[in-house]
Each structure stands twice: as C-alpha cells, then as structure tokens.
XYZ file of C-alpha atoms in Angstrom:
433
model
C 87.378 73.524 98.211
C 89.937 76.567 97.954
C 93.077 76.598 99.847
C 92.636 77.950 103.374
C 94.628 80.132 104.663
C 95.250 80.959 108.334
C 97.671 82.469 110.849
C 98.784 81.218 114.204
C 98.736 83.696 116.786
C 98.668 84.541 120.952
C 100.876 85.641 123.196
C 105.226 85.152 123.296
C 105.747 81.409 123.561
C 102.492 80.011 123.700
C 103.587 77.681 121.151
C 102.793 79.074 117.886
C 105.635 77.224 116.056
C 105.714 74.094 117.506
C 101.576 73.792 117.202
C 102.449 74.254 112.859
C 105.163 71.782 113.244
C 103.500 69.531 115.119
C 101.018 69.901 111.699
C 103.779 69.627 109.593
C 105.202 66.792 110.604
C 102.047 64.746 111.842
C 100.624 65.069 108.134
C 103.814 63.570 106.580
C 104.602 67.079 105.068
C 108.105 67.261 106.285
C 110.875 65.673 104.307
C 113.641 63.201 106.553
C 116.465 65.469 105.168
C 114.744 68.585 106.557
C 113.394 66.698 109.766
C 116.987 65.822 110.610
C 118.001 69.569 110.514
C 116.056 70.556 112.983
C 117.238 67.514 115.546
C 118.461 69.389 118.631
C 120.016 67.128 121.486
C 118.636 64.217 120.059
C 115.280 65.225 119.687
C 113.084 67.541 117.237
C 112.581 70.966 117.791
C 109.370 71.542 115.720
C 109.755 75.089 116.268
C 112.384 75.482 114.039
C 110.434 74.131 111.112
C 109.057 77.766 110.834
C 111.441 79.939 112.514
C 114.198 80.184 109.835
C 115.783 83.021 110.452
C 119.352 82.898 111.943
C 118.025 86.087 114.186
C 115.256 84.085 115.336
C 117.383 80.410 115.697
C 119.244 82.444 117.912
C 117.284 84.135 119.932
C 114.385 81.670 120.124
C 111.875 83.714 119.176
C 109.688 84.380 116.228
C 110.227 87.718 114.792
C 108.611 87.544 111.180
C 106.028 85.769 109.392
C 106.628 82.558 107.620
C 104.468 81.057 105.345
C 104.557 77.020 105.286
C 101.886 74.853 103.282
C 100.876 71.599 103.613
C 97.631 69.331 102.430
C 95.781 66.219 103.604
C 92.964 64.011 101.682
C 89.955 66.794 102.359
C 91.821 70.008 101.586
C 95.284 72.325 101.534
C 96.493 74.743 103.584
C 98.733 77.829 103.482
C 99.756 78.722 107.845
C 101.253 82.163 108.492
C 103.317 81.829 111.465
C 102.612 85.455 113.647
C 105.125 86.447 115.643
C 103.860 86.879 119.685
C 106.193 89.945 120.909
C 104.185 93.009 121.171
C 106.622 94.876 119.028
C 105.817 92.310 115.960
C 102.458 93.379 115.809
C 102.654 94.800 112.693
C 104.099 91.566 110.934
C 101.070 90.142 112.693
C 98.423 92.169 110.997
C 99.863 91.971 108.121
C 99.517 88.208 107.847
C 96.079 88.905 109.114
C 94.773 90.790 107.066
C 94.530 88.652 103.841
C 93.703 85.230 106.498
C 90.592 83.107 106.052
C 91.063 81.809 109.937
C 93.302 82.153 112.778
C 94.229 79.690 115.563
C 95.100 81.593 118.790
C 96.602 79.614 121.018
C 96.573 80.095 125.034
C 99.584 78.786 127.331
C 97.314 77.062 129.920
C 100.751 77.155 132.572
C 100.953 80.753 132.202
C 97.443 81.478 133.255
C 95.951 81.272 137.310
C 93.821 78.032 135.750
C 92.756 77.034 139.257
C 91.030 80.446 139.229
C 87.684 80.296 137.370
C 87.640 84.308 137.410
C 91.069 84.041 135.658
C 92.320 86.956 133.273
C 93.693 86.237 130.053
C 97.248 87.504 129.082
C 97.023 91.432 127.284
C 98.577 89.871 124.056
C 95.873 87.234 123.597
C 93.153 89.869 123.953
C 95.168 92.106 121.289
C 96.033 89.485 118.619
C 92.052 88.500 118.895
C 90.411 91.669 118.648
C 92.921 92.250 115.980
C 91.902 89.544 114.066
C 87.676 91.057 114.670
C 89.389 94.189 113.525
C 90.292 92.477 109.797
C 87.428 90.791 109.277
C 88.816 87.206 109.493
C 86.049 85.114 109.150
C 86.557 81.926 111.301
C 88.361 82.326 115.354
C 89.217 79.348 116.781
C 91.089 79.262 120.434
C 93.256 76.721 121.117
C 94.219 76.180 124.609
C 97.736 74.591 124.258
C 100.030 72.824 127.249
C 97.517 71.505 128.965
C 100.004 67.992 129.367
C 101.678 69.804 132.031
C 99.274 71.146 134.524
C 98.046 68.988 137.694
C 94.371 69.005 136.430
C 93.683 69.436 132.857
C 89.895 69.176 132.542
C 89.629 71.715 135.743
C 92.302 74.224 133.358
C 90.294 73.822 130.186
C 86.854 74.565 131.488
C 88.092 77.619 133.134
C 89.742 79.009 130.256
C 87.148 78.257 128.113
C 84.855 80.261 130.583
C 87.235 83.578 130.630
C 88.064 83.096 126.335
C 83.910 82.980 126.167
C 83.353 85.690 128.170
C 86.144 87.846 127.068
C 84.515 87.218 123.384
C 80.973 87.463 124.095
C 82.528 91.468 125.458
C 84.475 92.305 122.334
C 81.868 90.658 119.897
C 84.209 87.998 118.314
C 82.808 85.255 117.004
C 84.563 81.819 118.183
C 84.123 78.953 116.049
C 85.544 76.712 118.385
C 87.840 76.112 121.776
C 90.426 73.070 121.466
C 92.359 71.433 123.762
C 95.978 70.926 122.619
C 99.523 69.532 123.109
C 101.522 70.857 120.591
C 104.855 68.980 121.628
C 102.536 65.696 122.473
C 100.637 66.131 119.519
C 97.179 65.597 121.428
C 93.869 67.009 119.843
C 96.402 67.994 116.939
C 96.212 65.594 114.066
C 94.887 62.676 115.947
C 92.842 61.656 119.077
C 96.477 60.129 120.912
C 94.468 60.438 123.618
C 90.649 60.447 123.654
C 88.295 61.720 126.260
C 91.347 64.397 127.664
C 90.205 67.003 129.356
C 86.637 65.931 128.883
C 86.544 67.067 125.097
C 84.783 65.033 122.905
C 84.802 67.155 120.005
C 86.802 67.018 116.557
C 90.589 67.365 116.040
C 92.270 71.007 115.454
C 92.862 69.562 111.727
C 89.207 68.306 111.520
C 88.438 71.902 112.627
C 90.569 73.314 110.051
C 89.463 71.449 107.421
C 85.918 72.372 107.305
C 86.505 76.018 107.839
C 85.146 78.462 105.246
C 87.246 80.399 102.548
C 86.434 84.150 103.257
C 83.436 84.924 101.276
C 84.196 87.393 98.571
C 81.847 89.942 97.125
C 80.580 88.185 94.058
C 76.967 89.878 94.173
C 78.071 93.492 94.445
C 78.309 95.742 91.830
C 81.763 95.318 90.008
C 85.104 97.042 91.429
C 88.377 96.136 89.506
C 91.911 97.833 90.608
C 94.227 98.764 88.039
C 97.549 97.344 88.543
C 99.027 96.570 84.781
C 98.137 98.286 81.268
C 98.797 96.043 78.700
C 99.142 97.515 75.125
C 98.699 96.421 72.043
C 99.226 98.370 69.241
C 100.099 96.554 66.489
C 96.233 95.436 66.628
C 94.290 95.410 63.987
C 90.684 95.147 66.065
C 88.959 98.302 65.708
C 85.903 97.170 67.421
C 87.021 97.401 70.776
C 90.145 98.922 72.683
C 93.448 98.184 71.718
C 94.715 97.967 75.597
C 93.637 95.599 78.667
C 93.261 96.374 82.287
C 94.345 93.780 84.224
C 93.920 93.554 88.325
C 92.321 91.200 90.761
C 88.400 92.188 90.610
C 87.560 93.655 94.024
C 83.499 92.765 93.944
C 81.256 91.471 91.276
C 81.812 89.759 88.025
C 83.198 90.803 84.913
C 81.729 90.101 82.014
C 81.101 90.885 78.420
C 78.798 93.674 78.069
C 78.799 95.039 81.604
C 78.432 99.202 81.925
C 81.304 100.419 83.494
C 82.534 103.816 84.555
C 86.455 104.695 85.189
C 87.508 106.590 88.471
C 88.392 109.116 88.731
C 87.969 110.345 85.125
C 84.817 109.642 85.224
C 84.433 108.198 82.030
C 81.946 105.343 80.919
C 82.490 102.164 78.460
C 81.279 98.909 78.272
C 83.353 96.109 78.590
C 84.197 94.251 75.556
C 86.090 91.095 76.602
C 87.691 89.606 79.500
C 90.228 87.484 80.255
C 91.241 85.245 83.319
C 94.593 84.519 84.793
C 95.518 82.338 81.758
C 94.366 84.647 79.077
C 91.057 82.666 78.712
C 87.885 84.861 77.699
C 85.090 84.271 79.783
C 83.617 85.978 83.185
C 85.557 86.408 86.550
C 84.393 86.850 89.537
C 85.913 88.714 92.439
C 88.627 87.187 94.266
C 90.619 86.477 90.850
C 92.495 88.489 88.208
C 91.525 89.450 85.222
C 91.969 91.390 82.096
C 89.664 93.732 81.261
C 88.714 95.290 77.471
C 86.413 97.765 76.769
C 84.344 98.882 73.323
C 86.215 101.976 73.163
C 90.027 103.670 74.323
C 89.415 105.663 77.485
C 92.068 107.064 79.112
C 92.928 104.021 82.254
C 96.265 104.149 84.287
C 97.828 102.075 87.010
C 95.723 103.191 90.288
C 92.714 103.775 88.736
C 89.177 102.151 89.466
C 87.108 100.181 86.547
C 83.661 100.218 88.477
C 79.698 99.498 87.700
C 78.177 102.276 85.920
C 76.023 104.987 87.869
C 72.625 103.813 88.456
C 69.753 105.880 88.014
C 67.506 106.709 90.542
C 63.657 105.893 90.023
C 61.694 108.968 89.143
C 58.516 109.582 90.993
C 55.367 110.456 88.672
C 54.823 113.987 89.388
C 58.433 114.669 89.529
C 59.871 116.659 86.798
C 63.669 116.420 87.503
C 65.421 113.249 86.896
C 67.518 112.792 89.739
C 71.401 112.130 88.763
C 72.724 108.740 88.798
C 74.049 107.199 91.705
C 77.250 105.751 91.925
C 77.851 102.662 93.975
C 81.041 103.258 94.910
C 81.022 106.924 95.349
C 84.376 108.823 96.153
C 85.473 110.231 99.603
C 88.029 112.779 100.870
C 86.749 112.588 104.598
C 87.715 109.038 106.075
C 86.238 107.937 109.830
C 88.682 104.854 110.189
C 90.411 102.126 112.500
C 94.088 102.338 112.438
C 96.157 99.761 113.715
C 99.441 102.093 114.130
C 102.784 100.496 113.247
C 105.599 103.160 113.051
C 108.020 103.967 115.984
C 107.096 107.292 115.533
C 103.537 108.066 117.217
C 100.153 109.019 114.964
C 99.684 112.639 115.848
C 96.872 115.350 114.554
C 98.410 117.169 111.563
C 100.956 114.540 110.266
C 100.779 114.021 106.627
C 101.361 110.752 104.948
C 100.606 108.667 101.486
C 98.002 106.702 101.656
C 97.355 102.908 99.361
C 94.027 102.350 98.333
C 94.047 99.849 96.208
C 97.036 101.211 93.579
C 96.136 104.100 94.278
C 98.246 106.775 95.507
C 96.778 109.905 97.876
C 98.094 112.128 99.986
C 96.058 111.697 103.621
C 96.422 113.950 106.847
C 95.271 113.263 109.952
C 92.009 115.655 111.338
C 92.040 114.020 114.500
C 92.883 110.961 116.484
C 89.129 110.770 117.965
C 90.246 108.179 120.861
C 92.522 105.194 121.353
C 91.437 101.871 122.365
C 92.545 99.768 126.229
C 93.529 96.712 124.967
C 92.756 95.156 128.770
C 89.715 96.724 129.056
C 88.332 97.178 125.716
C 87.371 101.044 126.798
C 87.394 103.722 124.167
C 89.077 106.604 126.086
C 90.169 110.143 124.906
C 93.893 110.558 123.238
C 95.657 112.940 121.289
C 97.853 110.734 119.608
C 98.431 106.750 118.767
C 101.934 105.277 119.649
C 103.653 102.295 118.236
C 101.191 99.468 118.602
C 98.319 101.124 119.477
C 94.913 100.878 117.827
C 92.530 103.436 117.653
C 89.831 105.792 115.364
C 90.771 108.903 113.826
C 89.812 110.694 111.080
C 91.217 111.844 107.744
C 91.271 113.865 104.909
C 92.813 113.107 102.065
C 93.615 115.204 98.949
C 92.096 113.243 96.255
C 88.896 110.621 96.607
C 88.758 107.426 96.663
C 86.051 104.754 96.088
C 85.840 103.543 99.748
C 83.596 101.278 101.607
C 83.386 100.404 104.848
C 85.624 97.753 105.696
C 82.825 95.702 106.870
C 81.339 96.051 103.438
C 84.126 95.320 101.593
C 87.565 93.956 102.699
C 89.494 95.125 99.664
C 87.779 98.733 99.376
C 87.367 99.553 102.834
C 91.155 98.824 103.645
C 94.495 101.510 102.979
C 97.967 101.483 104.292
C 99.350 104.440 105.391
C 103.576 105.241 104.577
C 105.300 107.666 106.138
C 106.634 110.124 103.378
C 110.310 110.733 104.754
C 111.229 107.231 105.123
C 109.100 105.617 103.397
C 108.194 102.853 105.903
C 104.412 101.544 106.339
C 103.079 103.320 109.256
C 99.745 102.277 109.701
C 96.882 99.762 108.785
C 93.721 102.056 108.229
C 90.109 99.922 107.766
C 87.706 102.328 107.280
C 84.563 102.570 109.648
C-alpha cells in the first residue's frame, strides 16, 4: 500500500501534538537523542516533537504545519500537524488539501459531556467541514482526554451522539469515532486499557492503517500540467519531437499512441513516448509524473494543458451536419466556486487577483460573493464580502479559460489559488462548484 497521508486537526489545545507524539514515540520512531530534547521537568513533552518552532516552543502553541513520518509492519505514514487557532486556518487547508485522512480530535473536558444535547466547539465544526470542503476521503473523530473526566463511557457516548449528528447535518462522512488519551497513550497504539469507555473497537493506528489512499482519476480521459520543457536539440530522432513535457498527470494514463490536444493552442498530436519519474518508458497513470513526447513539435510552454483529444459526437442517420467534437475538458472564463478566504484583507465584488490553475497563470475578478457560510449553523446567508477566515461561494470571471472541473470531479482540475497582485500573498483557496 501507498504512504498515507493525513493531518491532525480540531480546536486550540485539543491535543493535536501530543496525539502525533504519542504515535511517534509509541512506534519506536523517535530517536533517545531527540527524546531527551524534549524532557521538560523530568518528563516528556510529546508536543514538542512537532512544534519546532522557537515562536511556537515559546508560546505553546502550534502556529504552522509540520510534517513528521513514521512506519510500522502494515504501512507508512506522512502526519501534517494543523495548527488549531482560528487565525491558522489557512496553514490548515493547506495541509488539507493534498491529505488522504484527517484525525480531528475533540477535548472531551472542554465540552458540557454530562449534557447529551451538548454543542461542539465552532473550531471543530470548521476544521471538519473544511476537510468535506477538500475532498479528503477518510474523517475519523477522535475524542481525546477522556482520562480526566468523572465518567468516561457517559462523555464518549454523548459526544459521539452530537459529532454524529452534527455530521449526518453537514453530510461528512465519518469513518470512525475513537476514544483516546494522547498523554496516556490509551486507544493510541495499543489497548493499555481494554474495554474503556465501553469501546471495543480497533486502535487509532489500526484505524489508520487500513485507511484508503485518495483514489485518483485513472479512468478519465488524460489531463497532464505542464510544469518543465525539457529540450533536446542536439537529437538526431526525427520521428518524433525533439522536446518532453514533463508534469504530474492530473487524470488518465499516458501512453504511447494516445490522441492528445494542447490547451490553449488548441493543437493536436499523438503522443510518442513517455517516461516515468526515473526516465523509464512505459505508461503512467495519474497521480505520478511523467514525461511526455509527442510525434510532432507543437508549440507547449510551462502552464499549458496536454489533454485527450476532442471526441466526436455520434451522428444521427438523417442528420446531415456532423456535430463538432467535444472536448472533455472544455475551457471556462465564468467560475461558480467555494473559496476558503485567507488574506487579512476581506474578498470584496470587483477585486482583481491572479489566479493558479494548475501552472497556469490568469487574471480572475470577482462577479459576486453570492453568500457566506455560518460556521455554527451551517446556514448559507446573504453577504457582500468574505473576511479573513471565512468560507463562502462567489463567482468569477477570469480573463483567459481554463480546463476546469468541478472539484468533486476532479481534485487537481477543479482546485485554484487565488494571490493577491500587490503583495503577492495567497489570498484564497477556490474549489470550483
């Protein structure tokens, strides 16, 4: 099986880095030297493991994403540590956004857990509908802390009950709800303590490990992004083109002999060889790079699209027009999108900014911000703007098409970035609807 990667996320100091250093440590992934450097009054702060900035030693708080990796007997992982402050959310979906599965944790002791009507904490709803919002494929809740509450099987059952029903409202899937101890270690690794709070069920790590990779689009008609031109002129091959397109293939498989068509030129070729990450020929499939030849030189930059050919309608019998080919990936000016708004400065109608699709560069302005989305409630209701944090639909134009799909369709061509063009900081995370 792949690597999996997934992100730890929930609200401020529910526990985030101690639950991936309780990981760490617990699968022998942590060297003595580096244990011993996190020893604070005699004992181990497993938080530190992760937090490794001197900003966030001192403060005691995560502030950016680290990445830490670690592998048992069935598989390996790569964790993204999400920061839980409200003002972090854009490091947040930015390590969400390329995540097979996140663990949210829930702090049982800052919850009414007595109450079975309880209400879950604003940034637990926002990091898990953000998570529904990126498409990541596997949710699993993990209710952490219940060591220090009077009656733990009495907390758990009630939190389960509000995490279900606040799921079962947004429409996220939830692969599972764990109990936890991340400083005891409990339900983490190993069953330290069987039959607690009633669960009978697997192990967080027994969880993790059977978790699906996030499926990529291997039966769609090929999409390839252009990031590198490699030349080669001091060829002497006159059978094919003398340059190859390399990128990570988007959907489908490249291989020999497949009809292509470049965007936006609009030019056709069939490809004449490809190559994988080590310059072996043979097909690739999406989800990996690859280098890319065709039978003739067409004019390909960085940004461009190397997609499937136009397919041709069918053409009834007492029709006499042939219909014109149909692109699957046709290009779009006018976007309908999500955007998860990051900048300080708030989304407004009329603002202008660059726009990432793929490497791609477009200019994009914003129509209209159509309505902003409660976080508490989950209610769509009427706005005229987005501020920092906020997510919300609105729609775009942009000054050039792109090949867009809906991000549900696609996770690599329904997603852009939007930069602000004065400072040049990333504004916004746009998945189009």
């Amino acid at each position: 099986m792949d690597a999996l990667k997934f992100i730890t996320c929930g609200s401020v100091d529910d526990g985030k880095s101690t639950l991936i250093g309780r990981l760490l440590v617990d699968s022998k992934a942590v060297l003595q030297d580096h244990l011993a450097g996190v020893q604070r009054g005699g004992e181990t702060d497993l938080a530190l493991l992760t937090d490794g900035l001197s900003a966030e030693r001192e403060q005691g708080i995560t502030i950016d994403v680290a990445y830490r990796y670690f592998s048992t007997e069935e598989r390996k992982f790569i964790i993204g540590d999400a920061p839980g402050h409200e003002q972090y959310t854009r490091n947040m979906v930015t390590a969400a956004s390329s995540a097979d599965a996140a663990v949210v944790l829930v702090d049982a002791i800052k919850l009414d857990w007595a109450d079975a009507g309880l209400k879950l904490l604003p940034q637990t709803r926002r990091h898990s509908l953000l998570c529904k919002l990126l498409r990541v494929p596997s949710i699993v809740f993990a209710v952490n802390k219940l060591d220090a509450v009077a009656d733990a099987a009495l907390a758990f059952q009630n939190i389960s009950g509000a995490l279900n029903a606040f799921a079962a409202e947004a429409g996220i899937p939830v692969t599972a709800i764990v109990p936890v101890s991340a400083l005891k270690g409990w339900n983490v690794v190993d069953f330290t303590n069987p039959g607690w709070c009633g669960y009978e069920g697997p192990t967080l790590l027994q969880i993790l490990e059977k978790l699906p990779n996030t499926p990529t689009e291997v039966q769609a008609p090929v999409a390839l992004p252009v990031q590198w031109v490699e030349k080669q002129h001091d060829s002497h091959v006159t059978s094919q083109g003398r340059r190859v397109f390399w990128g990570r293939v988007a959907a489908g498989t490249f291989a020999p002999g497949t009809e292509v068509q470049v965007f936006p030129s609009g030019q056709k070729a069939v490809v004449a060889q490809v190559l994988d990450h080590a310059r072996r020929p043979g097909a690739v499939a999406a989800g990996r790079s690859a280098g890319v030849t065709l039978d003739r030189e067409v004019d390909v930059s960085r940004g461009d699209w190397i997609l499937a050919a136009p397919l041709a309608a069918a053409v009834a019998d007492d029709d006499f027009d042939s219909p014109a080919a149909v692109s699957p990936y046709p290009g779009q000016k006018e976007l309908s999108v999500t955007v998860a708004w990051m900048d300080d400065e708030p989304l407004v109608a009329g603002r202008v900014y660059w726009a990432l699709h793929g490497h791609r560069w477009v200019k994009a302005k914003v129509k209209r911000v159509v309505h902003k989305l409660e976080i508490n409630t989950l209610a769509e209701e009427a706005a005229t703007q987005l501020d920092p944090n906020a997510i919300g639909h609105v729609e775009l134009l942009l000054q050039e098409a792109v090949p867009a799909l809906s991000f549900q369709a696609s996770r690599l061509l329904g997603a852009l970035i939007l930069v602000d063009t004065a400072s040049h900081k990333t504004s916004g995370a746009v998945l189009v609807n």
